[in-house]
mmCIF file with all atom_site columns, C-alpha atoms in Angstrom:
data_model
loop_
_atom_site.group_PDB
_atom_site.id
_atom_site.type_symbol
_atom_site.label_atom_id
_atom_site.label_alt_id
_atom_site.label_comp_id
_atom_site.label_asym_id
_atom_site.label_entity_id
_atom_site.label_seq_id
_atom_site.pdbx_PDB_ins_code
_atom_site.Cartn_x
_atom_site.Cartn_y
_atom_site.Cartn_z
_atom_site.occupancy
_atom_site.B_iso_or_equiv
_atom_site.pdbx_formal_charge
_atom_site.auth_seq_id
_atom_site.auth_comp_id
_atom_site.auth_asym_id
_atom_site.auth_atom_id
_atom_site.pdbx_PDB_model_num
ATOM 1   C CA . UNK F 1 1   ? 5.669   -125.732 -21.155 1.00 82.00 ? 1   UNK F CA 1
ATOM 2   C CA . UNK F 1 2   ? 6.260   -129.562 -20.427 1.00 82.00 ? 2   UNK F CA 1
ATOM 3   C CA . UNK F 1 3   ? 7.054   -131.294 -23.535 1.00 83.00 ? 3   UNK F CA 1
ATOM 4   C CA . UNK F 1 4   ? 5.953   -134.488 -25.000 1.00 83.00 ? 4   UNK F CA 1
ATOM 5   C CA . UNK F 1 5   ? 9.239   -135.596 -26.696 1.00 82.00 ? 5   UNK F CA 1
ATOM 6   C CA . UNK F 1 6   ? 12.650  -136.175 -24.496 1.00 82.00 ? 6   UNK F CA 1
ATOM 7   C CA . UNK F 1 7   ? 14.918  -137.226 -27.760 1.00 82.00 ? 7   UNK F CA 1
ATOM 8   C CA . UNK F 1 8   ? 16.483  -140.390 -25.961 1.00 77.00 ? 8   UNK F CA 1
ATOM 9   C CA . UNK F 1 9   ? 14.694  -142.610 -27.940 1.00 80.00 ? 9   UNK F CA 1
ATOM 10  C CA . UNK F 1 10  ? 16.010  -141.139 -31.412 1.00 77.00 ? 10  UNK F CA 1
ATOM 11  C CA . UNK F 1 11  ? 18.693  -143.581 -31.500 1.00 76.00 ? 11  UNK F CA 1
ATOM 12  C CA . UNK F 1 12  ? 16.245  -146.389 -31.634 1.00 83.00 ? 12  UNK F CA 1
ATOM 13  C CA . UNK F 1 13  ? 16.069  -147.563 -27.934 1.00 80.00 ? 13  UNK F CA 1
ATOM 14  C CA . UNK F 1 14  ? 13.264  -146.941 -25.260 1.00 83.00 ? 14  UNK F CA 1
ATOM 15  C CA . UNK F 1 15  ? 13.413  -146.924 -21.365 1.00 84.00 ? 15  UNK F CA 1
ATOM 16  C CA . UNK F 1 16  ? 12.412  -150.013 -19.086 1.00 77.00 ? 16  UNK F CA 1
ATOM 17  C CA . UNK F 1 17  ? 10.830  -149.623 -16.170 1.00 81.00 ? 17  UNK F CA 1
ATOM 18  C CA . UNK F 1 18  ? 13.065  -149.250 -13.327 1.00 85.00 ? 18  UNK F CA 1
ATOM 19  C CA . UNK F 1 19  ? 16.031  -148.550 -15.206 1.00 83.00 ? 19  UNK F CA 1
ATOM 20  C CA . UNK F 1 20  ? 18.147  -149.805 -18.727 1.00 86.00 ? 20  UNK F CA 1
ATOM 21  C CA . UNK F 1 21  ? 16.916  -149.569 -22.113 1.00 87.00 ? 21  UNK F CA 1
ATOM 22  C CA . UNK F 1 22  ? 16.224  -151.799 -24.898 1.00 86.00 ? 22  UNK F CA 1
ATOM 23  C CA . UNK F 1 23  ? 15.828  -151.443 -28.603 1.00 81.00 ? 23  UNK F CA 1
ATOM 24  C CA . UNK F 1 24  ? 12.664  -150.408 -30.149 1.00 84.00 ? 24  UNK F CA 1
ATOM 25  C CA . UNK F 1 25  ? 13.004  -153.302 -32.338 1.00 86.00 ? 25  UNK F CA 1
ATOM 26  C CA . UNK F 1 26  ? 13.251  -155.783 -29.551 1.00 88.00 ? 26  UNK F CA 1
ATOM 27  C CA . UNK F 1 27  ? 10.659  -158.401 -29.677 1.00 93.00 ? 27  UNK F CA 1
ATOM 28  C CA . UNK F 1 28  ? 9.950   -157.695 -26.128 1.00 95.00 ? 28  UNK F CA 1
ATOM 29  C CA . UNK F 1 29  ? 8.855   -154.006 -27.363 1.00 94.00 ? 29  UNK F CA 1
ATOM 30  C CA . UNK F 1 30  ? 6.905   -156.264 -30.431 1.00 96.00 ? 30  UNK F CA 1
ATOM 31  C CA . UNK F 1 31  ? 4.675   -157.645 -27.482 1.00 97.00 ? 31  UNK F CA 1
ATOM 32  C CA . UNK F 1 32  ? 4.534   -154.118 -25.880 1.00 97.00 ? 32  UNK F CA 1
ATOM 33  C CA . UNK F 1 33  ? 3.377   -152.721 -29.195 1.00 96.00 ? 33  UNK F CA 1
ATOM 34  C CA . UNK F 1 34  ? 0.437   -155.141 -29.470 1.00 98.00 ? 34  UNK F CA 1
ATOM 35  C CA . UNK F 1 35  ? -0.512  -154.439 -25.759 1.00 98.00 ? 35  UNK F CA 1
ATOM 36  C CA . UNK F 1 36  ? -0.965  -151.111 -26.397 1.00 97.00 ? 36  UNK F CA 1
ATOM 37  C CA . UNK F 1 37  ? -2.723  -151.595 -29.586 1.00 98.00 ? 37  UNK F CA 1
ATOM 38  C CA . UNK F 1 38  ? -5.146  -153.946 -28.105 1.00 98.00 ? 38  UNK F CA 1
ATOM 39  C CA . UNK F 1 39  ? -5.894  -150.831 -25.776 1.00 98.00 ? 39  UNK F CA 1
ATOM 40  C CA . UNK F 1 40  ? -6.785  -149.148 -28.243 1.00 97.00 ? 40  UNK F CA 1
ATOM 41  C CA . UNK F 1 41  ? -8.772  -151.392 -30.327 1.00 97.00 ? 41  UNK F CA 1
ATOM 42  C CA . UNK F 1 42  ? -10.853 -151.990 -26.623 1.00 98.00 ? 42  UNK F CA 1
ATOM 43  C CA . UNK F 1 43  ? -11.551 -148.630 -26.368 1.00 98.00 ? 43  UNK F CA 1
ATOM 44  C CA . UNK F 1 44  ? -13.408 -148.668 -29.848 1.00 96.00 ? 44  UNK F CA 1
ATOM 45  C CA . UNK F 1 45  ? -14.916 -151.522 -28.835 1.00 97.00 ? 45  UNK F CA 1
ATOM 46  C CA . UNK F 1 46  ? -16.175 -150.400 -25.581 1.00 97.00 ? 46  UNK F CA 1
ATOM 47  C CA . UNK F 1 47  ? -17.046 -146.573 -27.387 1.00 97.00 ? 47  UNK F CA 1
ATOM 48  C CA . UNK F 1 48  ? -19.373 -148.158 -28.755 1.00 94.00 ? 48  UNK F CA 1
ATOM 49  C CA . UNK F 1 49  ? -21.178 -151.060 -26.366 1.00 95.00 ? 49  UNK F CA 1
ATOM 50  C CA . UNK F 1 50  ? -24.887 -150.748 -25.633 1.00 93.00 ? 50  UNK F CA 1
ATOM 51  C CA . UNK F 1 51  ? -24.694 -153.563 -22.566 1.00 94.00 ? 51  UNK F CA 1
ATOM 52  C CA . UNK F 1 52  ? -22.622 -151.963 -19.658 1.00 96.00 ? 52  UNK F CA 1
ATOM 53  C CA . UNK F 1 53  ? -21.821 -155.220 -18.165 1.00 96.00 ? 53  UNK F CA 1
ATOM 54  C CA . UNK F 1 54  ? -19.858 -155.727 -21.024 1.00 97.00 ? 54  UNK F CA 1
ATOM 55  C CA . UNK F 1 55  ? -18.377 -152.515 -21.618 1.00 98.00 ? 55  UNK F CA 1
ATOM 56  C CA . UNK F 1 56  ? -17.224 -152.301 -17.800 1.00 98.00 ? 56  UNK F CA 1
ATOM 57  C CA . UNK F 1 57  ? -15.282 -156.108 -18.312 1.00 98.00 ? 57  UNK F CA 1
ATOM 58  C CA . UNK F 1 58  ? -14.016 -153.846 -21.566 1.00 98.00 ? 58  UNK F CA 1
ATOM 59  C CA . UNK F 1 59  ? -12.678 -150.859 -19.498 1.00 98.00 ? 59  UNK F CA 1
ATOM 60  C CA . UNK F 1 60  ? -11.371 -153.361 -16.788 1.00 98.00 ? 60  UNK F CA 1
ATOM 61  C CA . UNK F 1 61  ? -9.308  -155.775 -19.095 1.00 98.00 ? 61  UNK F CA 1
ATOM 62  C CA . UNK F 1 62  ? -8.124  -152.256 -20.440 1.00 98.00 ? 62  UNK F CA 1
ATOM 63  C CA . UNK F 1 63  ? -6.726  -151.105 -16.741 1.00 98.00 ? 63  UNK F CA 1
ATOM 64  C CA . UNK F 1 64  ? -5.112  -154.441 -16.580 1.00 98.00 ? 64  UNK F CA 1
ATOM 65  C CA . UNK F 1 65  ? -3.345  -154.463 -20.208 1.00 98.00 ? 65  UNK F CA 1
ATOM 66  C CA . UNK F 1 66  ? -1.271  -151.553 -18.812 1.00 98.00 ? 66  UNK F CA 1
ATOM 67  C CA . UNK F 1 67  ? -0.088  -153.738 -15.703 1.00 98.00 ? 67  UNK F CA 1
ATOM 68  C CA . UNK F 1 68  ? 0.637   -156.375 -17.886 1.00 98.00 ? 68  UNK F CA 1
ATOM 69  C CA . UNK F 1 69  ? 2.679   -154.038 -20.372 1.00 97.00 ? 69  UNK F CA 1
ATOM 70  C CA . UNK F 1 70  ? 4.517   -153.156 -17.473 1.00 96.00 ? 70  UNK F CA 1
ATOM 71  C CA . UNK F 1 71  ? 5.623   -156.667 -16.142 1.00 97.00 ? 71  UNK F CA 1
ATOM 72  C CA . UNK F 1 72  ? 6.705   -157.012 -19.281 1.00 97.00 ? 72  UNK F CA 1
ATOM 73  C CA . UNK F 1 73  ? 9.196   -153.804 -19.513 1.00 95.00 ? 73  UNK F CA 1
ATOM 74  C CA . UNK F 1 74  ? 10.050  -153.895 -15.996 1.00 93.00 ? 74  UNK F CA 1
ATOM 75  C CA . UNK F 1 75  ? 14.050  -153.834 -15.631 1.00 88.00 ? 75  UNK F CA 1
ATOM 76  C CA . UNK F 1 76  ? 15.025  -157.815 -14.682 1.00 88.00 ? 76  UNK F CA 1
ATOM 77  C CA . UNK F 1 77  ? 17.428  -156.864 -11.944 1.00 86.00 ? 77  UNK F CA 1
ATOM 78  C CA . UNK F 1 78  ? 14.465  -154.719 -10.458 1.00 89.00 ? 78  UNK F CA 1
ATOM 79  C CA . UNK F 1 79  ? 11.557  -157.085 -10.315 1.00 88.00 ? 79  UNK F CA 1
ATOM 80  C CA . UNK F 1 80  ? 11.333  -156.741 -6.988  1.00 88.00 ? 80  UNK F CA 1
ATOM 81  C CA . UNK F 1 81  ? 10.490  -153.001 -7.135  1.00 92.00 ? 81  UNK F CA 1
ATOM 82  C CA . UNK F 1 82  ? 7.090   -154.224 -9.225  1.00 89.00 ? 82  UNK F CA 1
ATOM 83  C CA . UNK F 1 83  ? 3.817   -153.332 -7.765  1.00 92.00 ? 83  UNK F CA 1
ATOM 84  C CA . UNK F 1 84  ? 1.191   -156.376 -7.718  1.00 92.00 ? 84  UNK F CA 1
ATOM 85  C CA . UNK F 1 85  ? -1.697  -155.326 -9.884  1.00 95.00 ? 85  UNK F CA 1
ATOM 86  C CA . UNK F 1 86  ? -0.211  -152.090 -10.786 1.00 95.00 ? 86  UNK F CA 1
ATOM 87  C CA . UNK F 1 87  ? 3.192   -153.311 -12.532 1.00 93.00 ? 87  UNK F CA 1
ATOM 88  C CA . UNK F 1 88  ? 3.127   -157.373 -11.582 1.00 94.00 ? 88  UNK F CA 1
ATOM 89  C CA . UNK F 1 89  ? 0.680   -159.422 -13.044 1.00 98.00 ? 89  UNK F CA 1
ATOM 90  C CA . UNK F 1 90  ? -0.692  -161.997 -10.350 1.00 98.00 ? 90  UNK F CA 1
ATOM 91  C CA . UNK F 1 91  ? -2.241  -165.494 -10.794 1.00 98.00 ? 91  UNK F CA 1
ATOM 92  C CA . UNK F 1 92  ? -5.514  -163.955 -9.578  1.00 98.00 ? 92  UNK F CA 1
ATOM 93  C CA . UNK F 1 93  ? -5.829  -161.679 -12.391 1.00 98.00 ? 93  UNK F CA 1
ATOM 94  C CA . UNK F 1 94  ? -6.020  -164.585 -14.030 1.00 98.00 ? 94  UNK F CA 1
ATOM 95  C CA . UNK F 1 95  ? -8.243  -166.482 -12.239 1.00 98.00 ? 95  UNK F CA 1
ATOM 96  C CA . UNK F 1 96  ? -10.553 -163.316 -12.110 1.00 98.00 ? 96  UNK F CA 1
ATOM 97  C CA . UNK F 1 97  ? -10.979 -163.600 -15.657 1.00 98.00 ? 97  UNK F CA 1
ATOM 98  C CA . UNK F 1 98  ? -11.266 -166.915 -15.742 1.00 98.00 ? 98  UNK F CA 1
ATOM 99  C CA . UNK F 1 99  ? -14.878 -166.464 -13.386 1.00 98.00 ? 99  UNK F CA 1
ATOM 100 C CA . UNK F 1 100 ? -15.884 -163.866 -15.844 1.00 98.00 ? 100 UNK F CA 1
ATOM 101 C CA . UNK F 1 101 ? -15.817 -166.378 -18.644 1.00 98.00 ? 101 UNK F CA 1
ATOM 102 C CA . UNK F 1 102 ? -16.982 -168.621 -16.817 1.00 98.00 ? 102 UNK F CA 1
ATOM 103 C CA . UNK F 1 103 ? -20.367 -166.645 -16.311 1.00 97.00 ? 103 UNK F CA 1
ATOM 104 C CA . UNK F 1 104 ? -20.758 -165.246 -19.361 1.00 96.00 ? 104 UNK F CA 1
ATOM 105 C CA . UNK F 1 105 ? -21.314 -168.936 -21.432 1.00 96.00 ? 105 UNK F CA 1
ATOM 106 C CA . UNK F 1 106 ? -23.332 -169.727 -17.908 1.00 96.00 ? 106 UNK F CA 1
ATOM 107 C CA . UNK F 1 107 ? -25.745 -166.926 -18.686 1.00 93.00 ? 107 UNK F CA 1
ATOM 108 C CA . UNK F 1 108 ? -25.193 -167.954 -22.825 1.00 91.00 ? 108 UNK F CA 1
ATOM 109 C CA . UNK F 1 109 ? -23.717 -171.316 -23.956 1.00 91.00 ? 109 UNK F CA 1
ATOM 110 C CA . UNK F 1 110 ? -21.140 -170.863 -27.159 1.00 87.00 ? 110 UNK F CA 1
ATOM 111 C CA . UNK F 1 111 ? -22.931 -172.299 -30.102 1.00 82.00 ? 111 UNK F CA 1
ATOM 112 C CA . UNK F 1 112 ? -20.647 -174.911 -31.613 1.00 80.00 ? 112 UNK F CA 1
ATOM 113 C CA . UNK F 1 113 ? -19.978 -172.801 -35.121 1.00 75.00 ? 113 UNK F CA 1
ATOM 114 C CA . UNK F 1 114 ? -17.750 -170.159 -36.129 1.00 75.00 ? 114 UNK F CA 1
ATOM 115 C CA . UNK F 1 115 ? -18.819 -167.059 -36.671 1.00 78.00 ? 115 UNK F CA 1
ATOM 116 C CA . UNK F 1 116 ? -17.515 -164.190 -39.047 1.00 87.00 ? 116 UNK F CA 1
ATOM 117 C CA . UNK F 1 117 ? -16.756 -161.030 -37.483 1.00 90.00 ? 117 UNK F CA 1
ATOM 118 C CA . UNK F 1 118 ? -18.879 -158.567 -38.608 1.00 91.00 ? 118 UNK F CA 1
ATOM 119 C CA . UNK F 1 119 ? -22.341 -159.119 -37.235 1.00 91.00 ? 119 UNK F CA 1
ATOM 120 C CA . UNK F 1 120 ? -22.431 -155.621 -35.142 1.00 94.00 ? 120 UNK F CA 1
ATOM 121 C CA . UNK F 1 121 ? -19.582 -153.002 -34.835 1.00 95.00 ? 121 UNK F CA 1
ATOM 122 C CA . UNK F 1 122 ? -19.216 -154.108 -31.624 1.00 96.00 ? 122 UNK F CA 1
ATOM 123 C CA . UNK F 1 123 ? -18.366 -157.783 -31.657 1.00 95.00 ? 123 UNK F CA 1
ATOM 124 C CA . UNK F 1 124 ? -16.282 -156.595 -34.789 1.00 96.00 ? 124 UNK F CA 1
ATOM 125 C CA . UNK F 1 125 ? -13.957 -154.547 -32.747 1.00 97.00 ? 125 UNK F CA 1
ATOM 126 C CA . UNK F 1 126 ? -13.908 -156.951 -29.948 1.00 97.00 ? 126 UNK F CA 1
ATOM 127 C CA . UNK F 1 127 ? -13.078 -159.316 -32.428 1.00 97.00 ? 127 UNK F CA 1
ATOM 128 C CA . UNK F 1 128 ? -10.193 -157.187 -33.624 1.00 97.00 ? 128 UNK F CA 1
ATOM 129 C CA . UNK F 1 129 ? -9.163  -156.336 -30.392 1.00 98.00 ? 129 UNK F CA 1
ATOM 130 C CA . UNK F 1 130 ? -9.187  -160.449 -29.595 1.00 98.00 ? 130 UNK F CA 1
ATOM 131 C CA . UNK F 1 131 ? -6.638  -160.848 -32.862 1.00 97.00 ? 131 UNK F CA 1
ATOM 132 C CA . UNK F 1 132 ? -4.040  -158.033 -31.322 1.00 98.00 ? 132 UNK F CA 1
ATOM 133 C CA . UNK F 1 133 ? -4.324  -159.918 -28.192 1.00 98.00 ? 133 UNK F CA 1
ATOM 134 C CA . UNK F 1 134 ? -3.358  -163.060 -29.540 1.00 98.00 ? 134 UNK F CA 1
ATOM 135 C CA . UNK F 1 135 ? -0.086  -161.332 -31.559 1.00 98.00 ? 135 UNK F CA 1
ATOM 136 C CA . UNK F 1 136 ? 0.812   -159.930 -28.333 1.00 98.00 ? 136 UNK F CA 1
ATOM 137 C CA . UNK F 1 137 ? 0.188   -163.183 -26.661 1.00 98.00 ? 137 UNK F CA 1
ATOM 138 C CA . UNK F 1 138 ? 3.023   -164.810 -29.575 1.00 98.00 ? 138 UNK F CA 1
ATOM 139 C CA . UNK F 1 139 ? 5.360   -162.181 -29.667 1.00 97.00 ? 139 UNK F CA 1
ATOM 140 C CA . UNK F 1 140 ? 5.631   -162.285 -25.993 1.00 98.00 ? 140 UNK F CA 1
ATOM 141 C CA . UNK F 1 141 ? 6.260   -165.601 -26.258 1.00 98.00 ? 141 UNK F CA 1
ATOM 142 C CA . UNK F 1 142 ? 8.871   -164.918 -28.493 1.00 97.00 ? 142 UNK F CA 1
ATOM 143 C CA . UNK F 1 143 ? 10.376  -162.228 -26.146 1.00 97.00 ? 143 UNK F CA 1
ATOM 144 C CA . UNK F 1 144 ? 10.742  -164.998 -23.405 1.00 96.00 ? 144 UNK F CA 1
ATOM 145 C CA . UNK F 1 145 ? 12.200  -167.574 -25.901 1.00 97.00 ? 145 UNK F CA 1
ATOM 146 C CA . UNK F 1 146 ? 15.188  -164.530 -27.123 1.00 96.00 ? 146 UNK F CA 1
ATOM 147 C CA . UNK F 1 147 ? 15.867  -164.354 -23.084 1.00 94.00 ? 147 UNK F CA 1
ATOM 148 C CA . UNK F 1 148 ? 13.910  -161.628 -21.395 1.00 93.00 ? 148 UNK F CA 1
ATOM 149 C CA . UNK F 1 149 ? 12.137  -162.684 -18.339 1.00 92.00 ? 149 UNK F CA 1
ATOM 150 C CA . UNK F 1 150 ? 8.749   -163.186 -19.178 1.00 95.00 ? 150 UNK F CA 1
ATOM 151 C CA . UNK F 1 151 ? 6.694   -163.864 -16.142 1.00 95.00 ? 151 UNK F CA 1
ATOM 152 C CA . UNK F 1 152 ? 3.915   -167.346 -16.770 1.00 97.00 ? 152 UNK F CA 1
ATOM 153 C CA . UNK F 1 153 ? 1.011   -164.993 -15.274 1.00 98.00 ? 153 UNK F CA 1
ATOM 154 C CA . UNK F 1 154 ? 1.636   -162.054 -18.086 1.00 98.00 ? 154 UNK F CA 1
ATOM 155 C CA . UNK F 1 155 ? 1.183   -165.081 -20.888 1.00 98.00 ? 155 UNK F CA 1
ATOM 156 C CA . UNK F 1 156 ? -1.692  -166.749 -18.759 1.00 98.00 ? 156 UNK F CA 1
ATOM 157 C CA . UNK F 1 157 ? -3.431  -163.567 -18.727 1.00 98.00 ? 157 UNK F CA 1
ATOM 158 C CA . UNK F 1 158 ? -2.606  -162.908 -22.506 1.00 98.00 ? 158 UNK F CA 1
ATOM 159 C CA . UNK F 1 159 ? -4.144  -166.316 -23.185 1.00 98.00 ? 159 UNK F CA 1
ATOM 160 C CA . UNK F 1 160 ? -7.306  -165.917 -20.980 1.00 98.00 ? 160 UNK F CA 1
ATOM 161 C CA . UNK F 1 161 ? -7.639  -162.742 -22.162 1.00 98.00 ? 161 UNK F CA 1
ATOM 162 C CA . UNK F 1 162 ? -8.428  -163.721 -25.934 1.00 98.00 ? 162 UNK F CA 1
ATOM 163 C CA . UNK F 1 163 ? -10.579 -166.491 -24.485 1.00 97.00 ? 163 UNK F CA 1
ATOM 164 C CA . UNK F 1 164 ? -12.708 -163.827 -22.648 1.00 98.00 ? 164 UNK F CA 1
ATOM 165 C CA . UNK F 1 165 ? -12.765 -161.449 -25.836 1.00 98.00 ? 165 UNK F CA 1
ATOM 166 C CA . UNK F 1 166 ? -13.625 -164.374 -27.778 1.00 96.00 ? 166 UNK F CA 1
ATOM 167 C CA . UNK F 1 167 ? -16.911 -164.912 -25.624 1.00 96.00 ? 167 UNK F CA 1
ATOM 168 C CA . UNK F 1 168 ? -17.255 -161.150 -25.309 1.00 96.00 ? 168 UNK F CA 1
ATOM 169 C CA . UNK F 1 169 ? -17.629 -161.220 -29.228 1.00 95.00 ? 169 UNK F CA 1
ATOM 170 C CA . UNK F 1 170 ? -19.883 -164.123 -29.438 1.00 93.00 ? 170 UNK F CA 1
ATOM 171 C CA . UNK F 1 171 ? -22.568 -162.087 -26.959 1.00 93.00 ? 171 UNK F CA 1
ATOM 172 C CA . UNK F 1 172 ? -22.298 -158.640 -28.950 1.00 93.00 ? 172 UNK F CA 1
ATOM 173 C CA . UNK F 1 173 ? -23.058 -160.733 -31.840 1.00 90.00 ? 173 UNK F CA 1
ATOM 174 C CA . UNK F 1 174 ? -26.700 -161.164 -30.774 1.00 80.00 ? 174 UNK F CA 1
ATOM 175 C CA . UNK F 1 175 ? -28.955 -164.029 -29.908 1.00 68.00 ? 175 UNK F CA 1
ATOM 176 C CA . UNK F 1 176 ? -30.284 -164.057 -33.105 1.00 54.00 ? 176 UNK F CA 1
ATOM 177 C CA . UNK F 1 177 ? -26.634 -164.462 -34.795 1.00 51.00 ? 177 UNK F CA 1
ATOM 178 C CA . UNK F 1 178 ? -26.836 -167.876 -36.860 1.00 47.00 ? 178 UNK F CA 1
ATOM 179 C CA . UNK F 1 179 ? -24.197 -168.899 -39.844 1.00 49.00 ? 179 UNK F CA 1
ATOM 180 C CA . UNK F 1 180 ? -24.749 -168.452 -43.227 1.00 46.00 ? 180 UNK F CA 1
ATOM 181 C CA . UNK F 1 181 ? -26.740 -171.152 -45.063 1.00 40.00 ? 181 UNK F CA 1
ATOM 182 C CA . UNK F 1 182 ? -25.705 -173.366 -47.256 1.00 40.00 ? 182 UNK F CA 1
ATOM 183 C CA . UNK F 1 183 ? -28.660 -174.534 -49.540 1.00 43.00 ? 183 UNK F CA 1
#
């Protein structure tokens, strides 16, 4: 029987890819932590999308938080050994989401208000999903400010990331979504 728990990590330190360890409390594994939250918190998003357009962007940004994840643990002296699009992050990832945006306020201009989250259970959890994004987004930040390597196309993609779940949000709101009034 294979088991699921190895014990090296009981003295508060998990493996990097390629090699070395770090502490769990690193904030490198902060960032991690968040990445693989936001995962999660796509996946109940995406459970429960109606529009498949949306839920495949959903299932793709998924796929892609794992590759970031990765360039972020991957051992420094071994960045070499890191697989574009599989364990690198690369500018067109980027740029890819960037032409997603892009078309989505194309095909449905932002209104100029802000919203409360809340309007379906989808655009909630994309909403939730867009908050964990933006921690993960800050505390790697903070990882590459304590010294680890952190490569400008993980935080790009971070960044463009909550943009995209932002306007990912604003569509699963529905058409008919207008702010509260006022009178």
């Amino acid at each position: 029987m294979a088991r699921i728990y190895t014990r090296t990590g009981d003295a508060g330190s998990t493996g990097m890819l390629h090699g070395g360890r770090v502490s769990k409390g690193d904030e490198l594994m902060d960032a991690v932590g968040d990445i693989d939250e936001a995962v999660s918190a796509l996946g109940l998003a995406r459970a429960g999308c109606a529009e498949l357009e949306h839920a495949a962007i959903l299932f793709r940004v998924q796929r892609d938080l794992f590759v970031v994840a990765a360039d972020l643990v991957g051992n420094p002296a071994h960045r070499d050994r890191l697989v574009p699009r599989i364990s690198l992050v690369v500018p067109d990832m980027v740029t890819e989401l960037e032409g997603i945006i892009d078309g989505l306020v194309t095909a449905r201009p932002l209104r100029p208000v802000f919203l409360i989250p809340g309007s379906t259970p989808t655009e909630a959890a994309i909403d939730l999903a867009r908050t964990v994004v933006r921690r993960a987004e800050r505390h790697t930040v903070r990882a590459g400010v304590v010294g680890h390597p952190v490569s400008d196309d993980a935080r790009h993609y971070l960044n463009r990331l909550s943009d995209l779940l932002y306007v990912l949000a604003r569509h699963s709101a529905g058409p008919e979504t207008e702010p509260a009034s006022h009178d």
